[in-house]
């Protein structure tokens, strides 16, 4: 089984990478394959609400000019995900949010029922708000969210400083063990039939 680790920092080898690497090391020790996906620093677009993905129902975003469809493709072969992001103004990296919203809207079945963990890195403040924002889409896409002994937060400002956050790195290791446990448990019960009840959609304004 494979865990895809998404690094949403434009600093490829920065503190987000340090936090994700600690989790990846534990997962490898537990016998899982791991792979990294870097959001990078190239431009990405937000969802245009064009509805083409719903119309075409092809698990792709109609706009193929950035990494969104590459993330969907990488997700197809993953059994679980860890999304890591730096805190920017008390929020996750905006590029990650833009890509994630489009990927989930176009290809929700690729992600549904696969365990996920969010990881947030910060210099000082706003990390819990960013973590909550990260988990919001997963909680409405039938994705079991892996937790830890504390919130999944690692502190550091300059590149590599996160290596000094002993408690944060321990939180990463515990999260990775919990994610591994979740994956093994779900693999033992693979035939969960959730489509038995049609999806109710009641908008507030009629
Ligand atoms: C645009 C920008 C906004 C930031 N906002 C915050 C913030 O709100 N709170 C905080 O603690 N750190 C903030 N930081 C600092 C980063 O979260 C911190 O340096 C983090 O370690 C960067 O992770 P990286 O090395 O993976 O890029 C900000 C950094 C940038 C570039």
PDB file of N, CA and C and ligand atoms in Angstrom, residues 7 9-11 14-17 86-90 121-126 156-159, ligand 1:
ATOM      1  N   UNK A   7       3.544  17.966  -0.589  1.00  0.00           N
ATOM      2  CA  UNK A   7       4.269  19.072   0.031  1.00  0.00           C
ATOM      3  C   UNK A   7       3.817  20.381  -0.615  1.00  0.00           C
ATOM      4  N   UNK A   9       4.606  23.432   0.254  1.00  0.00           N
ATOM      5  CA  UNK A   9       5.483  24.590   0.388  1.00  0.00           C
ATOM      6  C   UNK A   9       6.248  24.819  -0.904  1.00  0.00           C
ATOM      7  N   UNK A  10       6.328  26.062  -1.376  1.00  0.00           N
ATOM      8  CA  UNK A  10       7.198  26.322  -2.532  1.00  0.00           C
ATOM      9  C   UNK A  10       8.662  26.049  -2.206  1.00  0.00           C
ATOM     10  N   UNK A  11       9.010  26.059  -0.907  1.00  0.00           N
ATOM     11  CA  UNK A  11      10.375  25.677  -0.497  1.00  0.00           C
ATOM     12  C   UNK A  11      10.412  24.152  -0.395  1.00  0.00           C
ATOM     13  N   UNK A  14      12.048  22.647   2.680  1.00  0.00           N
ATOM     14  CA  UNK A  14      11.862  23.457   3.890  1.00  0.00           C
ATOM     15  C   UNK A  14      11.265  22.660   5.045  1.00  0.00           C
ATOM     16  N   UNK A  15      10.596  23.370   5.941  1.00  0.00           N
ATOM     17  CA  UNK A  15      10.094  22.742   7.171  1.00  0.00           C
ATOM     18  C   UNK A  15       8.927  21.787   6.921  1.00  0.00           C
ATOM     19  N   UNK A  16       8.125  22.073   5.920  1.00  0.00           N
ATOM     20  CA  UNK A  16       7.035  21.145   5.587  1.00  0.00           C
ATOM     21  C   UNK A  16       7.623  19.808   5.168  1.00  0.00           C
ATOM     22  N   UNK A  17       8.696  19.876   4.391  1.00  0.00           N
ATOM     23  CA  UNK A  17       9.367  18.645   3.964  1.00  0.00           C
ATOM     24  C   UNK A  17       9.941  17.896   5.172  1.00  0.00           C
ATOM     25  N   UNK A  86       2.732  24.889   4.731  1.00  0.00           N
ATOM     26  CA  UNK A  86       3.119  25.963   5.655  1.00  0.00           C
ATOM     27  C   UNK A  86       1.887  26.803   5.997  1.00  0.00           C
ATOM     28  N   UNK A  87       1.955  27.496   7.119  1.00  0.00           N
ATOM     29  CA  UNK A  87       0.909  28.451   7.483  1.00  0.00           C
ATOM     30  C   UNK A  87       1.228  29.786   6.834  1.00  0.00           C
ATOM     31  N   UNK A  88       0.290  30.296   6.064  1.00  0.00           N
ATOM     32  CA  UNK A  88       0.409  31.628   5.470  1.00  0.00           C
ATOM     33  C   UNK A  88      -0.776  32.459   5.967  1.00  0.00           C
ATOM     34  N   UNK A  89      -0.504  33.463   6.763  1.00  0.00           N
ATOM     35  CA  UNK A  89      -1.565  34.323   7.310  1.00  0.00           C
ATOM     36  C   UNK A  89      -2.663  33.501   7.995  1.00  0.00           C
ATOM     37  N   UNK A  90      -2.238  32.506   8.755  1.00  0.00           N
ATOM     38  CA  UNK A  90      -3.196  31.685   9.502  1.00  0.00           C
ATOM     39  C   UNK A  90      -3.992  30.737   8.621  1.00  0.00           C
ATOM     40  N   UNK A 121       2.783  23.504   9.208  1.00  0.00           N
ATOM     41  CA  UNK A 121       4.043  24.026   9.745  1.00  0.00           C
ATOM     42  C   UNK A 121       3.880  25.527   9.930  1.00  0.00           C
ATOM     43  N   UNK A 122       4.407  26.052  11.024  1.00  0.00           N
ATOM     44  CA  UNK A 122       4.275  27.493  11.265  1.00  0.00           C
ATOM     45  C   UNK A 122       5.486  28.025  12.012  1.00  0.00           C
ATOM     46  N   UNK A 123       5.712  29.317  11.845  1.00  0.00           N
ATOM     47  CA  UNK A 123       6.754  29.988  12.629  1.00  0.00           C
ATOM     48  C   UNK A 123       6.276  30.204  14.060  1.00  0.00           C
ATOM     49  N   UNK A 124       4.973  30.666  14.197  1.00  0.00           N
ATOM     50  CA  UNK A 124       4.517  31.035  15.527  1.00  0.00           C
ATOM     51  C   UNK A 124       3.011  30.908  15.758  1.00  0.00           C
ATOM     52  N   UNK A 125       2.172  31.387  14.844  1.00  0.00           N
ATOM     53  CA  UNK A 125       0.729  31.436  15.121  1.00  0.00           C
ATOM     54  C   UNK A 125      -0.121  31.097  13.921  1.00  0.00           C
ATOM     55  N   UNK A 126      -1.385  30.751  14.196  1.00  0.00           N
ATOM     56  CA  UNK A 126      -2.353  30.513  13.124  1.00  0.00           C
ATOM     57  C   UNK A 126      -2.403  29.080  12.631  1.00  0.00           C
ATOM     58  N   UNK A 156       8.712  25.984  13.103  1.00  0.00           N
ATOM     59  CA  UNK A 156      10.016  26.342  12.560  1.00  0.00           C
ATOM     60  C   UNK A 156       9.839  27.510  11.615  1.00  0.00           C
ATOM     61  N   UNK A 157      10.841  28.351  11.515  1.00  0.00           N
ATOM     62  CA  UNK A 157      10.764  29.498  10.597  1.00  0.00           C
ATOM     63  C   UNK A 157      11.765  29.310   9.457  1.00  0.00           C
ATOM     64  N   UNK A 158      13.061  29.428   9.773  1.00  0.00           N
ATOM     65  CA  UNK A 158      14.069  29.242   8.729  1.00  0.00           C
ATOM     66  C   UNK A 158      14.086  27.781   8.284  1.00  0.00           C
ATOM     67  N   UNK A 159      14.525  27.576   7.049  1.00  0.00           N
ATOM     68  CA  UNK A 159      14.583  26.224   6.490  1.00  0.00           C
ATOM     69  C   UNK A 159      15.268  25.250   7.434  1.00  0.00           C
TER      70      UNK A 159
HETATM   71  C1  LIG B   1       3.475  34.588   2.946  1.00  0.00           C
HETATM   72  C2  LIG B   1       3.866  33.985   4.269  1.00  0.00           C
HETATM   73  C3  LIG B   1       2.962  34.076   5.317  1.00  0.00           C
HETATM   74  C4  LIG B   1       3.286  33.490   6.549  1.00  0.00           C
HETATM   75  N1  LIG B   1       2.357  33.527   7.560  1.00  0.00           N
HETATM   76  C5  LIG B   1       2.622  32.915   8.720  1.00  0.00           C
HETATM   77  C6  LIG B   1       1.642  32.881   9.767  1.00  0.00           C
HETATM   78  O1  LIG B   1       0.511  33.358   9.639  1.00  0.00           O
HETATM   79  N2  LIG B   1       1.980  32.280  10.927  1.00  0.00           N
HETATM   80  C7  LIG B   1       3.212  31.712  11.140  1.00  0.00           C
HETATM   81  O2  LIG B   1       3.449  31.173  12.203  1.00  0.00           O
HETATM   82  N3  LIG B   1       4.142  31.678  10.153  1.00  0.00           N
HETATM   83  C8  LIG B   1       3.868  32.264   8.963  1.00  0.00           C
HETATM   84  N4  LIG B   1       4.800  32.230   7.945  1.00  0.00           N
HETATM   85  C9  LIG B   1       6.044  31.482   8.173  1.00  0.00           C
HETATM   86  C10 LIG B   1       6.020  30.039   7.625  1.00  0.00           C
HETATM   87  O3  LIG B   1       4.823  29.377   7.948  1.00  0.00           O
HETATM   88  C11 LIG B   1       7.174  29.249   8.227  1.00  0.00           C
HETATM   89  O4  LIG B   1       8.393  29.885   7.896  1.00  0.00           O
HETATM   90  C12 LIG B   1       7.219  27.809   7.746  1.00  0.00           C
HETATM   91  O5  LIG B   1       8.235  27.136   8.432  1.00  0.00           O
HETATM   92  C13 LIG B   1       7.483  27.708   6.266  1.00  0.00           C
HETATM   93  O6  LIG B   1       7.473  26.357   5.877  1.00  0.00           O
HETATM   94  P1  LIG B   1       8.427  25.831   4.681  1.00  0.00           P
HETATM   95  O7  LIG B   1       9.829  25.908   5.176  1.00  0.00           O
HETATM   96  O8  LIG B   1       7.981  24.441   4.443  1.00  0.00           O
HETATM   97  O9  LIG B   1       8.159  26.720   3.522  1.00  0.00           O
HETATM   98  C14 LIG B   1       4.515  32.818   6.717  1.00  0.00           C
HETATM   99  C15 LIG B   1       5.415  32.753   5.642  1.00  0.00           C
HETATM  100  C16 LIG B   1       5.097  33.307   4.433  1.00  0.00           C
HETATM  101  C17 LIG B   1       6.054  33.183   3.279  1.00  0.00           C
END
